[in-house]
Amino acid sequence: MQLKSLEIYGFKSFADKTKFFFDKGITGVVGPNGCGKSNIVDAIRWALGEQKTKNLRSEKMENIIFNGTEKRKRANFAEVSLTFENTKNILPTDYHTVTISRKFYRSGDGEYYLNGVACRLKDIQNLFLDTGIGSDSYAIIELKMVDEILNDKENSRRNLFEEAA
Amino acid sequence: MQLKSLEIYGFKSFADKTKFFFDKGITGVVGPNGCGKSNIVDAIRWALGEQKTKNLRSEKMENIIFNGTEKRKRANFAEVSLTFENTKNILPTDYHTVTISRKFYRSGDGEYYLNGVACRLKDIQNLFLDTGIGSDSYAIIELKMVDEILNDKENSRRNLFEEAA
Amino acid sequence: ATDLFNQAFSQIRDNFKKVFQGLFREGDTCDLQLTEPSNPLDSKIDINAKPKGKRPLTINQLSGGEKTLTAISLLFAIYLLKPAPFCIFDEVDAPLDDANIDKFNQIIRQFSAESQFILVTHNKRTMAATNVMYGVTMENTGVSKVLPVDLMALNLADEQN
Amino acid sequence: ATDLFNQAFSQIRDNFKKVFQGLFREGDTCDLQLTEPSNPLDSKIDINAKPKGKRPLTINQLSGGEKTLTAISLLFAIYLLKPAPFCIFDEVDAPLDDANIDKFNQIIRQFSAESQFILVTHNKRTMAATNVMYGVTMENTGVSKVLPVDLMALNLADEQN
Ligand SMILES: Nc1ncnc2c1ncn2[C@@H]1O[C@H](COP(=O)(O)OP(=O)(O)OP(=O)(O)O)[C@@H](O)[C@H]1O
Ligand SMILES: Nc1ncnc2c1ncn2[C@@H]1O[C@H](COP(=O)(O)OP(=O)(O)OP(=O)(O)O)[C@@H](O)[C@H]1O
Ligand SMILES: [Mg+2]
Ligand SMILES: [Mg+2]
């Protein structure tokens, strides 16, 4: 399975629709403090179905929507789309190209799409269930997670093992 | 008050007696991961009278004594000495040069010296009481402390203010 | 379920030893153990890491960088059991010295044949190890903007500073 | 005691605003507030930090580097009330980008007229800002060894890599 592109719109500091393309190999994400690099990582987690707001560095889900600046009013929704090429048929679907899309409105309503067709959050989560990039993935790593592994906070080591086993 | 020198002997990875000299200005401490830089910071804290082993990254005080390697047997005591020039008479003493020394034996016995004269831990702690470099100093900072300030863990912000007020 | 776990555990343990030796050095050893081997489905998992010549009582006695490298070894050990299609590291290289950053990036280069890697970083050595980069900026607007970054251009700008 | 605390608090608060603006930029604002002003001796202390153009609801919404810079501003604000004879920073520059590392080192240079500073670091920019350096090594022995480092020699070695 290969990640092809990521589109972020209204999610945290990404007020403007922003698209990234990914190739094989190693992609760097660089920039000054506070420019939005970790927000991109949060967006990917969220699109994959993350429901725990503290894993998104937020107190409530509404906080992931662009909350405005002095010159720009806040957005009414956040939307993130991830497109994959289903090489090696890792995803349990017949499609060769898979696009998952997640939208969340300030009202609290959420929408989910699989290749443009409305679906439930559960459908998205199930798609990635055995791939290693589901919730609590051992493949999305920051220093906070390194600490949790070292302190074995809330049996985090156990969780990682069971995720992969 | 100016820090003049630091001598470490048997403290953590400093099995050999090691002396550092300090001048005015900015001193850098550099080296690869695991070489002993943070151990130097721990040694300074300990010499100033730190009693909380978790601030020394240790479970019990005995763990600060060099615990041996495959080629070298463990030490029986740890000893750290700090020498200051009492410029501006910041330290409540008549001496112009002040050397504090702390020694800890594997047996659990501790010794304290002020300019070569045996004293109690309390005497050393009192010496630095109003200088900003006593226990819980706001002048010895690592990322763990930055986190505690940001999370306000155990009212850490309050403690800092009271330390300086 | 117990067998499945024990098999996965023993494989992760072997991977851990291999990766650890690659990230650390010859003579550095490590191990992974169940605190209660008779109760594998509930037991806590212990990590032992022993750089050559040292005798740390627990991993807590290791330095910041050594601990980070140990945790990374474990994550890669788990990854090797079931490689994820992509891995994202957010500034995980921050506590590492230059030599360890190079080792970290070398092992990523190896695994990048199998998976895509996204590395968020401030470190020049890590940047030099990427294939392509995205630069994120914000200026004073509070709105993020992204542009592909030319590695060549970055090097030239760097040497002028 | 209450008056003493309130006076210290108000001074630290002024210092915080000054230092923060020096470490951040024009237009970035911050504040320090007692959650219970009527109960100063027990009240918790709130930190508000607002980089220009942004509207974070709490400091937790700021980035890793922004949070570190905010905490450093507070520590310097407290330091300015009662300057300690020396300050030690252990790899506090790790989450910062190059521009912020320079600002951090500049403010340290200012304060170094008053106090000695000891900076443990892996960062070349920070190293370049020091007056003298001690290099610590361990090789395979598990025993730390220290040598003064010639900054000149370090630069030459660096350019060869
Ligand atoms: N809902 C939101 N609306 C607008 N801006 C937001 C929102 N949530 C977070 N931000 C802003 O995004 C910025 C943080 O971005 P991010 O954490 O991605 O930075 P970063 O590039 O990872 O920086 P660093 O290098 O310091 O880790 C913060 O300044 C924060 O104010
Ligand atoms: N009592 C002890 N006896 C011998 N060695 C010890 C003792 N306590 C700690 N050490 C060793 O000291 C080393 C850690 O040193 P330290 O934390 O100072 O490293 P560091 O230079 O700060 O590295 P980093 O850059 O990764 O932060 C560890 O490898 C640890 O095993
Ligand atoms: Mg970040
Ligand atoms: Mg350290």
XYZ file of C-alpha atoms in Angstrom, chain D:
161
model
C 3.669 37.665 53.018
C 0.797 38.387 50.667
C 2.225 41.783 49.776
C 5.647 40.289 49.235
C 4.218 37.673 46.895
C 2.017 40.140 45.008
C 4.957 42.457 44.495
C 7.172 39.629 43.243
C 4.370 38.352 41.062
C 3.773 41.690 39.421
C 7.495 42.132 38.765
C 7.824 38.644 37.295
C 4.794 39.367 35.148
C 6.414 42.526 33.711
C 9.672 40.653 33.131
C 7.762 37.831 31.432
C 6.193 40.237 28.940
C 9.572 41.800 28.155
C 11.500 38.555 27.759
C 8.699 36.910 25.772
C 8.722 39.752 23.252
C 12.474 39.410 22.947
C 12.337 35.676 22.333
C 9.239 35.813 20.158
C 8.563 38.727 17.836
C 6.938 42.153 17.614
C 3.245 41.734 18.061
C 3.503 38.497 20.028
C 1.903 38.976 23.424
C 1.637 37.076 26.648
C 0.371 37.378 30.184
C 0.605 35.817 33.601
C -2.467 35.683 35.820
C -3.494 34.398 39.213
C -6.534 32.163 38.810
C -7.760 33.452 42.187
C -6.486 37.037 42.641
C -8.290 37.269 45.980
C -6.273 34.340 47.262
C -2.737 35.048 46.062
C -0.901 32.701 48.434
C -2.730 29.611 47.210
C -3.883 30.506 43.739
C -2.675 28.639 40.694
C -0.809 30.639 38.081
C -2.068 30.826 34.502
C 0.185 31.374 31.507
C -1.286 32.950 28.375
C 0.851 33.121 25.260
C -0.398 34.536 21.992
C 1.978 34.675 19.012
C 0.957 37.393 16.579
C -2.002 36.460 14.437
C -2.753 33.280 16.330
C -5.545 32.720 18.818
C -4.596 29.694 20.903
C -7.221 28.794 23.502
C -4.547 27.578 25.942
C -0.777 27.226 25.789
C -1.398 23.557 25.054
C -2.436 24.490 21.552
C 0.995 25.940 20.804
C 3.687 23.910 19.068
C 6.494 22.066 20.871
C 8.987 24.821 20.147
C 6.610 27.640 21.009
C 5.816 26.024 24.352
C 9.520 25.574 25.155
C 10.194 29.216 24.314
C 7.277 30.306 26.514
C 8.561 28.282 29.480
C 12.067 29.684 28.946
C 10.602 33.216 28.961
C 8.984 32.517 32.307
C 12.189 31.071 33.763
C 14.151 34.136 32.656
C 11.409 36.399 34.049
C 11.878 34.754 37.441
C 15.665 34.879 37.074
C 15.524 38.635 36.437
C 13.783 39.139 39.772
C 16.640 37.450 41.597
C 19.553 36.601 39.286
C 21.176 33.319 40.259
C 24.997 33.357 40.162
C 24.968 30.698 37.480
C 22.384 29.031 35.244
C 22.598 25.584 33.713
C 20.597 24.566 30.648
C 20.640 20.862 29.740
C 19.738 20.468 26.044
C 16.855 22.921 26.383
C 17.541 24.028 22.775
C 16.556 20.619 21.346
C 12.972 21.555 20.263
C 13.977 24.959 18.862
C 14.507 25.938 15.223
C 17.669 27.799 14.140
C 16.202 31.295 14.452
C 14.910 30.612 17.963
C 18.199 29.029 19.010
C 19.935 32.243 17.985
C 17.484 34.337 20.000
C 17.865 32.058 22.993
C 21.648 32.347 22.836
C 21.492 36.114 22.358
C 19.455 36.590 25.491
C 21.895 34.347 27.363
C 24.770 36.460 26.091
C 23.038 39.539 27.520
C 22.550 37.913 30.927
C 26.049 36.426 30.936
C 27.412 39.804 32.009
C 25.612 39.162 35.302
C 25.783 35.365 35.672
C 27.734 32.417 34.406
C 25.953 30.093 32.015
C 26.592 26.417 31.414
C 24.946 25.045 28.279
C 24.827 21.307 27.636
C 24.052 20.935 23.958
C 24.274 18.902 20.732
C 23.576 21.978 18.613
C 26.311 23.623 16.528
C 24.758 27.092 16.673
C 24.659 26.972 20.461
C 28.257 25.729 20.517
C 29.284 28.689 18.372
C 27.748 31.027 20.961
C 29.830 29.745 23.875
C 33.079 31.279 25.164
C 34.713 27.960 26.012
C 33.675 24.311 25.793
C 34.309 21.097 27.654
C 34.110 17.927 25.592
C 32.984 14.802 27.444
C 33.746 11.346 26.070
C 33.347 7.794 27.238
C 34.573 5.435 24.506
C 33.813 1.852 25.502
C 34.975 2.118 29.033
C 31.845 3.296 30.819
C 34.031 5.935 32.475
C 33.594 9.604 31.571
C 36.583 11.635 30.493
C 36.675 15.405 29.966
C 38.862 17.652 27.813
C 38.629 21.351 27.010
C 37.546 21.734 23.400
C 39.121 24.123 20.966
C 36.278 25.757 19.096
C 38.541 26.363 16.132
C 39.388 22.680 15.911
C 35.716 21.819 16.089
C 34.879 24.039 13.141
C 37.628 22.566 11.000
C 36.565 19.016 11.808
C 32.998 19.955 10.999
C 33.745 21.301 7.538
C 35.559 18.099 6.654
C 32.377 16.052 7.251
